[in-house]
Amino acid sequence: MSSESHTGFFISFEGSEGCGKSTQIGLLMNALQEAGQPPLLVREPGGTPLGEQIRHLLKHAPEGKDMTPEAELLLFAASRAQLAREVIQPALAEGRIVISDRFLDSTTVYQGVARRIPGESVDLINQFAAGSRLPDVTFLLDMDPVAAMERARRRNEVIDRLEQEPLEFFHAVRNGYLALAERHPDRICVIDASQAPSSVSTSIRQELQRRCHGLFSSSSI
Ligand code: Z5A
């Protein structure tokens, strides 16, 4: 699919909680399977046995209650460092398509913009943790955070530590993502996530087809 030094294809999904990442990833997984390109799916934080323990600490463990922004940043980075080397890089080296539910842009925006950790520190730690391979394309599912949160609440799941932040936090996240997309227009593709799931999914497949010509048959877009 690519040159020897840049094998496989790496796709990440980003956006506020409830914007529809899992839904769209599921639809894309099905489409890629039908196209004969079964992808590998990973999530952040998590995706490895170590990363899943870190996920629990970050989201639900009582020990995380008074976590400092700096400790939070380093835990997300530790999870990513393990995932990148244990799972993502080997799969890409085999030429596979890898889909990640969040990757380093989440840290740039949540810890950098919303938690106000200086950008230079976040960039340095992100680079160290993720290594040299960045996503080939990132789908930013953009929508009003209040509407996204309402969608998420309808699932009736236990509310985790990050979800308890005030609304301003999630507005900062949205604005942070949009500013990041302006800085990386070639990599980050902004999709209107307020549309129906099938329309969002079509926009994503069309963009992938544009970047990887022939990935889908024209009848499946
Ligand atoms: N975080 C961080 O701070 N720093 C980092 O570096 C990283 C992460 C990597 C991870 O949470 C938290 O960690 C996250 C950021 C932070 N915290 N917050 N807040 P997570 O992994 O548990 O969850 P999430 O990534 O935030 O997403 P989510 O809650 O799983 O939502 P989603 O996957 O984007 O949405 P969904 O499950 O597909 O859809 C939500 C509901 O809406 C569901 O009932 C769907 O059926 C429905 N839906 C989906 N699409 C539509 C459309 N188009 N119309 C109507 N309804 C829809």
PDB file of C-alpha atoms and ligand atoms in Angstrom:
ATOM      1  CA  MET A   1       0.000   0.000   0.000  1.00  0.00           C
ATOM      2  CA  SER A   2       2.975   2.364   0.548  1.00  0.00           C
ATOM      3  CA  SER A   3       6.753   2.603   0.208  1.00  0.00           C
ATOM      4  CA  GLU A   4       9.026   0.270   2.201  1.00  0.00           C
ATOM      5  CA  SER A   5       9.874   2.845   4.890  1.00  0.00           C
ATOM      6  CA  HIS A   6       6.224   3.788   5.280  1.00  0.00           C
ATOM      7  CA  THR A   7       4.234   0.582   5.155  1.00  0.00           C
ATOM      8  CA  GLY A   8       0.613  -0.037   6.091  1.00  0.00           C
ATOM      9  CA  PHE A   9      -1.952   2.696   6.556  1.00  0.00           C
ATOM     10  CA  PHE A  10      -2.659   4.365   9.877  1.00  0.00           C
ATOM     11  CA  ILE A  11      -6.065   5.964  10.563  1.00  0.00           C
ATOM     12  CA  SER A  12      -7.023   7.728  13.796  1.00  0.00           C
ATOM     13  CA  PHE A  13     -10.388   9.057  14.982  1.00  0.00           C
ATOM     14  CA  GLU A  14     -10.679  12.072  17.251  1.00  0.00           C
ATOM     15  CA  GLY A  15     -13.401  14.252  18.749  1.00  0.00           C
ATOM     16  CA  SER A  16     -15.350  14.962  21.908  1.00  0.00           C
ATOM     17  CA  GLU A  17     -16.910  12.219  23.941  1.00  0.00           C
ATOM     18  CA  GLY A  18     -20.154  11.030  22.295  1.00  0.00           C
ATOM     19  CA  CYS A  19     -19.341  12.454  18.848  1.00  0.00           C
ATOM     20  CA  GLY A  20     -19.708   8.976  17.334  1.00  0.00           C
ATOM     21  CA  LYS A  21     -16.155   7.629  17.019  1.00  0.00           C
ATOM     22  CA  SER A  22     -17.026   4.055  18.040  1.00  0.00           C
ATOM     23  CA  THR A  23     -20.064   4.048  15.747  1.00  0.00           C
ATOM     24  CA  GLN A  24     -18.060   5.270  12.752  1.00  0.00           C
ATOM     25  CA  ILE A  25     -15.144   2.977  13.474  1.00  0.00           C
ATOM     26  CA  GLY A  26     -17.559   0.016  13.496  1.00  0.00           C
ATOM     27  CA  LEU A  27     -19.025   1.032  10.127  1.00  0.00           C
ATOM     28  CA  LEU A  28     -15.562   1.567   8.631  1.00  0.00           C
ATOM     29  CA  MET A  29     -14.308  -1.786   9.961  1.00  0.00           C
ATOM     30  CA  ASN A  30     -17.220  -3.517   8.189  1.00  0.00           C
ATOM     31  CA  ALA A  31     -16.592  -1.622   4.947  1.00  0.00           C
ATOM     32  CA  LEU A  32     -12.873  -2.429   4.991  1.00  0.00           C
ATOM     33  CA  GLN A  33     -13.552  -6.085   5.757  1.00  0.00           C
ATOM     34  CA  GLU A  34     -15.924  -6.239   2.789  1.00  0.00           C
ATOM     35  CA  ALA A  35     -13.244  -4.558   0.678  1.00  0.00           C
ATOM     36  CA  GLY A  36     -10.833  -7.389   1.607  1.00  0.00           C
ATOM     37  CA  GLN A  37      -8.645  -5.177   3.863  1.00  0.00           C
ATOM     38  CA  PRO A  38      -9.473  -6.296   7.432  1.00  0.00           C
ATOM     39  CA  PRO A  39      -8.053  -3.603   9.706  1.00  0.00           C
ATOM     40  CA  LEU A  40      -6.563  -3.846  13.168  1.00  0.00           C
ATOM     41  CA  LEU A  41      -8.488  -1.810  15.742  1.00  0.00           C
ATOM     42  CA  VAL A  42      -6.884  -0.300  18.836  1.00  0.00           C
ATOM     43  CA  ARG A  43      -8.033   2.252  21.384  1.00  0.00           C
ATOM     44  CA  GLU A  44      -6.452   4.870  23.599  1.00  0.00           C
ATOM     45  CA  PRO A  45      -5.850   4.860  26.409  1.00  0.00           C
ATOM     46  CA  GLY A  46      -5.512   1.072  26.391  1.00  0.00           C
ATOM     47  CA  GLY A  47      -5.031  -1.473  23.635  1.00  0.00           C
ATOM     48  CA  THR A  48      -2.401  -3.534  25.500  1.00  0.00           C
ATOM     49  CA  PRO A  49      -2.599  -5.315  28.881  1.00  0.00           C
ATOM     50  CA  LEU A  50      -0.479  -2.541  30.416  1.00  0.00           C
ATOM     51  CA  GLY A  51      -2.457   0.177  28.649  1.00  0.00           C
ATOM     52  CA  GLU A  52      -5.784  -1.219  29.874  1.00  0.00           C
ATOM     53  CA  GLN A  53      -4.535  -0.991  33.476  1.00  0.00           C
ATOM     54  CA  ILE A  54      -3.521   2.620  32.825  1.00  0.00           C
ATOM     55  CA  ARG A  55      -6.973   3.238  31.303  1.00  0.00           C
ATOM     56  CA  HIS A  56      -8.597   2.059  34.509  1.00  0.00           C
ATOM     57  CA  LEU A  57      -6.354   4.355  36.583  1.00  0.00           C
ATOM     58  CA  LEU A  58      -7.147   7.315  34.346  1.00  0.00           C
ATOM     59  CA  LYS A  59     -10.886   6.804  34.171  1.00  0.00           C
ATOM     60  CA  HIS A  60     -12.230   4.999  37.212  1.00  0.00           C
ATOM     61  CA  ALA A  61      -9.703   4.182  39.976  1.00  0.00           C
ATOM     62  CA  PRO A  62     -10.284   6.066  43.254  1.00  0.00           C
ATOM     63  CA  GLU A  63      -6.504   6.657  43.367  1.00  0.00           C
ATOM     64  CA  GLY A  64      -6.924   8.928  40.327  1.00  0.00           C
ATOM     65  CA  LYS A  65      -9.199  11.381  42.125  1.00  0.00           C
ATOM     66  CA  ASP A  66      -6.525  14.011  42.818  1.00  0.00           C
ATOM     67  CA  MET A  67      -4.401  13.267  39.768  1.00  0.00           C
ATOM     68  CA  THR A  68      -2.386  16.286  38.629  1.00  0.00           C
ATOM     69  CA  PRO A  69      -2.550  17.348  34.957  1.00  0.00           C
ATOM     70  CA  GLU A  70       1.139  16.453  34.629  1.00  0.00           C
ATOM     71  CA  ALA A  71       0.633  12.918  35.991  1.00  0.00           C
ATOM     72  CA  GLU A  72      -2.382  12.526  33.710  1.00  0.00           C
ATOM     73  CA  LEU A  73      -0.354  13.567  30.662  1.00  0.00           C
ATOM     74  CA  LEU A  74       2.407  11.081  31.485  1.00  0.00           C
ATOM     75  CA  LEU A  75      -0.055   8.224  32.021  1.00  0.00           C
ATOM     76  CA  PHE A  76      -1.679   8.814  28.617  1.00  0.00           C
ATOM     77  CA  ALA A  77       1.833   8.964  27.128  1.00  0.00           C
ATOM     78  CA  ALA A  78       2.888   5.720  28.843  1.00  0.00           C
ATOM     79  CA  SER A  79      -0.144   3.908  27.468  1.00  0.00           C
ATOM     80  CA  ARG A  80       0.641   5.235  23.962  1.00  0.00           C
ATOM     81  CA  ALA A  81       4.351   4.337  24.158  1.00  0.00           C
ATOM     82  CA  GLN A  82       3.412   0.709  24.863  1.00  0.00           C
ATOM     83  CA  LEU A  83       0.645   0.559  22.261  1.00  0.00           C
ATOM     84  CA  ALA A  84       2.759   2.122  19.499  1.00  0.00           C
ATOM     85  CA  ARG A  85       5.643  -0.322  19.927  1.00  0.00           C
ATOM     86  CA  GLU A  86       3.791  -3.486  20.972  1.00  0.00           C
ATOM     87  CA  VAL A  87       0.892  -3.321  18.521  1.00  0.00           C
ATOM     88  CA  ILE A  88       0.685  -0.438  16.043  1.00  0.00           C
ATOM     89  CA  GLN A  89       4.201  -0.379  14.588  1.00  0.00           C
ATOM     90  CA  PRO A  90       4.419  -4.199  14.067  1.00  0.00           C
ATOM     91  CA  ALA A  91       0.999  -4.248  12.345  1.00  0.00           C
ATOM     92  CA  LEU A  92       1.942  -1.358  10.056  1.00  0.00           C
ATOM     93  CA  ALA A  93       5.249  -3.077   9.268  1.00  0.00           C
ATOM     94  CA  GLU A  94       3.195  -6.071   8.057  1.00  0.00           C
ATOM     95  CA  GLY A  95       1.381  -3.694   5.707  1.00  0.00           C
ATOM     96  CA  ARG A  96      -1.915  -3.694   7.579  1.00  0.00           C
ATOM     97  CA  ILE A  97      -4.457  -0.927   8.003  1.00  0.00           C
ATOM     98  CA  VAL A  98      -4.557   0.176  11.660  1.00  0.00           C
ATOM     99  CA  ILE A  99      -7.474   2.174  13.095  1.00  0.00           C
ATOM    100  CA  SER A 100      -6.925   3.898  16.424  1.00  0.00           C
ATOM    101  CA  ASP A 101      -9.807   5.238  18.509  1.00  0.00           C
ATOM    102  CA  ARG A 102      -7.893   8.396  19.597  1.00  0.00           C
ATOM    103  CA  PHE A 103      -4.131   8.951  19.349  1.00  0.00           C
ATOM    104  CA  LEU A 104      -1.719  11.756  20.171  1.00  0.00           C
ATOM    105  CA  ASP A 105      -4.042  14.623  19.095  1.00  0.00           C
ATOM    106  CA  SER A 106      -6.191  13.803  22.147  1.00  0.00           C
ATOM    107  CA  THR A 107      -3.227  14.621  24.387  1.00  0.00           C
ATOM    108  CA  THR A 108      -2.442  17.820  22.485  1.00  0.00           C
ATOM    109  CA  VAL A 109      -6.012  18.991  22.976  1.00  0.00           C
ATOM    110  CA  TYR A 110      -7.193  17.560  26.324  1.00  0.00           C
ATOM    111  CA  GLN A 111      -3.953  17.959  28.305  1.00  0.00           C
ATOM    112  CA  GLY A 112      -2.382  20.791  26.275  1.00  0.00           C
ATOM    113  CA  VAL A 113      -5.322  23.075  25.471  1.00  0.00           C
ATOM    114  CA  ALA A 114      -8.011  22.140  28.011  1.00  0.00           C
ATOM    115  CA  ARG A 115      -5.672  21.405  30.964  1.00  0.00           C
ATOM    116  CA  ARG A 116      -3.343  24.224  29.870  1.00  0.00           C
ATOM    117  CA  ILE A 117      -0.068  22.319  30.024  1.00  0.00           C
ATOM    118  CA  PRO A 118       2.438  24.279  27.875  1.00  0.00           C
ATOM    119  CA  GLY A 119       2.349  23.118  24.260  1.00  0.00           C
ATOM    120  CA  GLU A 120       6.128  22.626  23.951  1.00  0.00           C
ATOM    121  CA  SER A 121       6.130  20.101  26.812  1.00  0.00           C
ATOM    122  CA  VAL A 122       3.121  18.270  25.375  1.00  0.00           C
ATOM    123  CA  ASP A 123       4.665  18.119  21.878  1.00  0.00           C
ATOM    124  CA  LEU A 124       7.953  16.783  23.237  1.00  0.00           C
ATOM    125  CA  ILE A 125       6.280  14.073  25.318  1.00  0.00           C
ATOM    126  CA  ASN A 126       3.919  13.174  22.462  1.00  0.00           C
ATOM    127  CA  GLN A 127       6.850  12.731  20.068  1.00  0.00           C
ATOM    128  CA  PHE A 128       8.761  10.620  22.568  1.00  0.00           C
ATOM    129  CA  ALA A 129       5.755   8.399  23.305  1.00  0.00           C
ATOM    130  CA  ALA A 130       4.336   7.957  19.808  1.00  0.00           C
ATOM    131  CA  GLY A 131       7.651   7.550  17.989  1.00  0.00           C
ATOM    132  CA  SER A 132       8.091   8.517  14.376  1.00  0.00           C
ATOM    133  CA  ARG A 133       4.916   7.060  12.883  1.00  0.00           C
ATOM    134  CA  LEU A 134       1.974   9.452  12.943  1.00  0.00           C
ATOM    135  CA  PRO A 135      -1.468   8.682  11.509  1.00  0.00           C
ATOM    136  CA  ASP A 136      -1.691   8.962   7.717  1.00  0.00           C
ATOM    137  CA  VAL A 137      -5.147  10.423   8.135  1.00  0.00           C
ATOM    138  CA  THR A 138      -7.101  11.591  11.184  1.00  0.00           C
ATOM    139  CA  PHE A 139     -10.872  11.948  11.103  1.00  0.00           C
ATOM    140  CA  LEU A 140     -11.980  14.687  13.469  1.00  0.00           C
ATOM    141  CA  LEU A 141     -15.685  14.153  14.195  1.00  0.00           C
ATOM    142  CA  ASP A 142     -16.738  17.671  15.014  1.00  0.00           C
ATOM    143  CA  MET A 143     -19.957  18.691  16.723  1.00  0.00           C
ATOM    144  CA  ASP A 144     -21.330  20.835  19.534  1.00  0.00           C
ATOM    145  CA  PRO A 145     -20.042  19.285  22.792  1.00  0.00           C
ATOM    146  CA  VAL A 146     -23.400  19.645  24.570  1.00  0.00           C
ATOM    147  CA  ALA A 147     -25.176  17.622  21.879  1.00  0.00           C
ATOM    148  CA  ALA A 148     -22.342  15.079  21.857  1.00  0.00           C
ATOM    149  CA  MET A 149     -22.554  14.697  25.621  1.00  0.00           C
ATOM    150  CA  GLU A 150     -26.320  14.183  25.449  1.00  0.00           C
ATOM    151  CA  ARG A 151     -25.740  11.343  23.015  1.00  0.00           C
ATOM    152  CA  ALA A 152     -23.168   9.799  25.362  1.00  0.00           C
ATOM    153  CA  ARG A 153     -25.421  10.159  28.421  1.00  0.00           C
ATOM    154  CA  ARG A 154     -28.220   8.290  26.661  1.00  0.00           C
ATOM    155  CA  ARG A 155     -26.020   5.183  26.814  1.00  0.00           C
ATOM    156  CA  ASN A 156     -26.423   5.224  30.612  1.00  0.00           C
ATOM    157  CA  GLU A 157     -22.845   4.225  31.357  1.00  0.00           C
ATOM    158  CA  VAL A 158     -20.996   5.078  34.580  1.00  0.00           C
ATOM    159  CA  ILE A 159     -19.621   8.632  34.334  1.00  0.00           C
ATOM    160  CA  ASP A 160     -15.812   8.585  34.486  1.00  0.00           C
ATOM    161  CA  ARG A 161     -13.347  11.093  35.985  1.00  0.00           C
ATOM    162  CA  LEU A 162     -12.822  13.116  32.784  1.00  0.00           C
ATOM    163  CA  GLU A 163     -16.514  13.285  31.967  1.00  0.00           C
ATOM    164  CA  GLN A 164     -17.081  15.202  35.211  1.00  0.00           C
ATOM    165  CA  GLU A 165     -15.256  18.262  33.895  1.00  0.00           C
ATOM    166  CA  PRO A 166     -17.323  21.460  33.433  1.00  0.00           C
ATOM    167  CA  LEU A 167     -18.755  22.379  30.052  1.00  0.00           C
ATOM    168  CA  GLU A 168     -16.021  25.000  29.397  1.00  0.00           C
ATOM    169  CA  PHE A 169     -13.513  22.163  29.361  1.00  0.00           C
ATOM    170  CA  PHE A 170     -15.331  20.488  26.461  1.00  0.00           C
ATOM    171  CA  HIS A 171     -15.723  23.763  24.551  1.00  0.00           C
ATOM    172  CA  ALA A 172     -11.944  24.224  24.914  1.00  0.00           C
ATOM    173  CA  VAL A 173     -11.482  20.677  23.593  1.00  0.00           C
ATOM    174  CA  ARG A 174     -13.604  21.387  20.520  1.00  0.00           C
ATOM    175  CA  ASN A 175     -11.847  24.690  19.773  1.00  0.00           C
ATOM    176  CA  GLY A 176      -8.477  23.040  20.368  1.00  0.00           C
ATOM    177  CA  TYR A 177      -9.250  20.311  17.846  1.00  0.00           C
ATOM    178  CA  LEU A 178     -10.420  22.799  15.207  1.00  0.00           C
ATOM    179  CA  ALA A 179      -7.272  24.899  15.667  1.00  0.00           C
ATOM    180  CA  LEU A 180      -5.129  21.760  15.375  1.00  0.00           C
ATOM    181  CA  ALA A 181      -6.932  20.775  12.156  1.00  0.00           C
ATOM    182  CA  GLU A 182      -6.086  24.194  10.702  1.00  0.00           C
ATOM    183  CA  ARG A 183      -2.422  23.605  11.511  1.00  0.00           C
ATOM    184  CA  HIS A 184      -2.427  20.118   9.890  1.00  0.00           C
ATOM    185  CA  PRO A 185      -4.863  20.350   6.972  1.00  0.00           C
ATOM    186  CA  ASP A 186      -3.174  17.518   5.035  1.00  0.00           C
ATOM    187  CA  ARG A 187      -3.545  14.996   7.837  1.00  0.00           C
ATOM    188  CA  ILE A 188      -6.654  16.040   9.774  1.00  0.00           C
ATOM    189  CA  CYS A 189      -9.965  15.806   7.965  1.00  0.00           C
ATOM    190  CA  VAL A 190     -12.862  17.560   9.745  1.00  0.00           C
ATOM    191  CA  ILE A 191     -16.216  15.784   9.404  1.00  0.00           C
ATOM    192  CA  ASP A 192     -19.582  17.202  10.503  1.00  0.00           C
ATOM    193  CA  ALA A 193     -20.560  14.600  13.109  1.00  0.00           C
ATOM    194  CA  SER A 194     -24.047  16.028  13.684  1.00  0.00           C
ATOM    195  CA  GLN A 195     -25.288  14.334  10.507  1.00  0.00           C
ATOM    196  CA  ALA A 196     -26.924  10.890  10.463  1.00  0.00           C
ATOM    197  CA  PRO A 197     -24.476   8.002  10.979  1.00  0.00           C
ATOM    198  CA  SER A 198     -24.793   6.853   7.346  1.00  0.00           C
ATOM    199  CA  SER A 199     -23.912  10.342   6.002  1.00  0.00           C
ATOM    200  CA  VAL A 200     -20.909  10.626   8.320  1.00  0.00           C
ATOM    201  CA  SER A 201     -19.782   7.186   7.213  1.00  0.00           C
ATOM    202  CA  THR A 202     -20.093   8.064   3.524  1.00  0.00           C
ATOM    203  CA  SER A 203     -17.973  11.214   4.016  1.00  0.00           C
ATOM    204  CA  ILE A 204     -15.278   9.118   5.702  1.00  0.00           C
ATOM    205  CA  ARG A 205     -15.237   6.465   2.969  1.00  0.00           C
ATOM    206  CA  GLN A 206     -15.138   9.121   0.240  1.00  0.00           C
ATOM    207  CA  GLU A 207     -12.125  10.759   1.866  1.00  0.00           C
ATOM    208  CA  LEU A 208     -10.348   7.415   2.228  1.00  0.00           C
ATOM    209  CA  GLN A 209     -11.085   6.553  -1.381  1.00  0.00           C
ATOM    210  CA  ARG A 210      -9.585   9.896  -2.430  1.00  0.00           C
ATOM    211  CA  ARG A 211      -6.417   9.153  -0.462  1.00  0.00           C
ATOM    212  CA  CYS A 212      -6.117   5.413  -1.252  1.00  0.00           C
ATOM    213  CA  HIS A 213      -7.524   5.157  -4.736  1.00  0.00           C
ATOM    214  CA  GLY A 214      -9.329   1.851  -5.338  1.00  0.00           C
ATOM    215  CA  LEU A 215      -9.728   0.939  -1.664  1.00  0.00           C
ATOM    216  CA  PHE A 216     -13.518   0.608  -2.018  1.00  0.00           C
ATOM    217  CA  SER A 217     -15.521  -0.392  -5.070  1.00  0.00           C
ATOM    218  CA  SER A 218     -17.562   2.578  -6.332  1.00  0.00           C
ATOM    219  CA  SER A 219     -20.836   0.808  -5.430  1.00  0.00           C
ATOM    220  CA  SER A 220     -19.841   0.588  -1.742  1.00  0.00           C
ATOM    221  CA  ILE A 221     -19.376   4.347  -1.220  1.00  0.00           C
TER     222      ILE A 221
HETATM  223  N1  Z5A B   1      -8.149  11.371  26.708  1.00  0.00           N
HETATM  224  C1  Z5A B   1      -7.278  12.384  27.092  1.00  0.00           C
HETATM  225  O1  Z5A B   1      -7.640  13.253  27.896  1.00  0.00           O
HETATM  226  N2  Z5A B   1      -6.019  12.386  26.584  1.00  0.00           N
HETATM  227  C2  Z5A B   1      -5.551  11.444  25.736  1.00  0.00           C
HETATM  228  O2  Z5A B   1      -4.389  11.480  25.310  1.00  0.00           O
HETATM  229  C3  Z5A B   1      -6.476  10.393  25.352  1.00  0.00           C
HETATM  230  C4  Z5A B   1      -7.757  10.397  25.865  1.00  0.00           C
HETATM  231  C5  Z5A B   1      -6.015   9.311  24.421  1.00  0.00           C
HETATM  232  C6  Z5A B   1     -11.315   8.391  26.809  1.00  0.00           C
HETATM  233  O3  Z5A B   1     -12.643   8.097  26.878  1.00  0.00           O
HETATM  234  C7  Z5A B   1     -11.143   9.689  27.578  1.00  0.00           C
HETATM  235  O4  Z5A B   1      -9.770   9.995  27.692  1.00  0.00           O
HETATM  236  C8  Z5A B   1     -11.776  10.848  26.833  1.00  0.00           C
HETATM  237  C9  Z5A B   1     -10.610  11.684  26.338  1.00  0.00           C
HETATM  238  C10 Z5A B   1      -9.508  11.335  27.275  1.00  0.00           C
HETATM  239  N3  Z5A B   1     -12.508  11.593  27.815  1.00  0.00           N
HETATM  240  N4  Z5A B   1     -13.433  12.343  27.704  1.00  0.00           N
HETATM  241  N5  Z5A B   1     -14.300  12.983  27.985  1.00  0.00           N
HETATM  242  P1  Z5A B   1     -13.378   6.869  26.209  1.00  0.00           P
HETATM  243  O5  Z5A B   1     -12.427   6.088  25.384  1.00  0.00           O
HETATM  244  O6  Z5A B   1     -14.126   6.154  27.268  1.00  0.00           O
HETATM  245  O7  Z5A B   1     -14.516   7.557  25.404  1.00  0.00           O
HETATM  246  P2  Z5A B   1     -14.493   8.642  24.283  1.00  0.00           P
HETATM  247  O8  Z5A B   1     -13.319   8.441  23.388  1.00  0.00           O
HETATM  248  O9  Z5A B   1     -14.598   9.975  24.900  1.00  0.00           O
HETATM  249  O10 Z5A B   1     -15.774   8.350  23.402  1.00  0.00           O
HETATM  250  P3  Z5A B   1     -17.116   7.637  23.698  1.00  0.00           P
HETATM  251  O11 Z5A B   1     -17.765   8.144  24.924  1.00  0.00           O
HETATM  252  O12 Z5A B   1     -16.898   6.153  23.626  1.00  0.00           O
HETATM  253  O13 Z5A B   1     -18.011   8.127  22.511  1.00  0.00           O
HETATM  254  P4  Z5A B   1     -17.870   7.932  20.926  1.00  0.00           P
HETATM  255  O14 Z5A B   1     -17.164   6.642  20.624  1.00  0.00           O
HETATM  256  O15 Z5A B   1     -17.309   9.138  20.293  1.00  0.00           O
HETATM  257  O16 Z5A B   1     -19.379   7.851  20.482  1.00  0.00           O
HETATM  258  P5  Z5A B   1     -20.333   6.559  20.147  1.00  0.00           P
HETATM  259  O17 Z5A B   1     -20.223   5.584  21.304  1.00  0.00           O
HETATM  260  O18 Z5A B   1     -20.086   6.072  18.804  1.00  0.00           O
HETATM  261  O19 Z5A B   1     -21.730   7.288  20.156  1.00  0.00           O
HETATM  262  C11 Z5A B   1     -22.316   7.813  21.321  1.00  0.00           C
HETATM  263  C12 Z5A B   1     -23.840   7.585  21.263  1.00  0.00           C
HETATM  264  O20 Z5A B   1     -24.392   8.349  20.189  1.00  0.00           O
HETATM  265  C13 Z5A B   1     -24.253   6.128  20.973  1.00  0.00           C
HETATM  266  O21 Z5A B   1     -25.398   5.835  21.686  1.00  0.00           O
HETATM  267  C14 Z5A B   1     -24.521   6.125  19.459  1.00  0.00           C
HETATM  268  O22 Z5A B   1     -25.463   5.159  19.090  1.00  0.00           O
HETATM  269  C15 Z5A B   1     -25.019   7.529  19.234  1.00  0.00           C
HETATM  270  N6  Z5A B   1     -24.641   8.072  17.906  1.00  0.00           N
HETATM  271  C16 Z5A B   1     -23.464   7.892  17.259  1.00  0.00           C
HETATM  272  N7  Z5A B   1     -23.449   8.554  16.089  1.00  0.00           N
HETATM  273  C17 Z5A B   1     -24.642   9.185  15.998  1.00  0.00           C
HETATM  274  C18 Z5A B   1     -25.225  10.042  15.012  1.00  0.00           C
HETATM  275  N8  Z5A B   1     -24.565  10.374  13.888  1.00  0.00           N
HETATM  276  N9  Z5A B   1     -26.447  10.519  15.246  1.00  0.00           N
HETATM  277  C19 Z5A B   1     -27.131  10.202  16.378  1.00  0.00           C
HETATM  278  N10 Z5A B   1     -26.643   9.375  17.353  1.00  0.00           N
HETATM  279  C20 Z5A B   1     -25.404   8.879  17.167  1.00  0.00           C
END
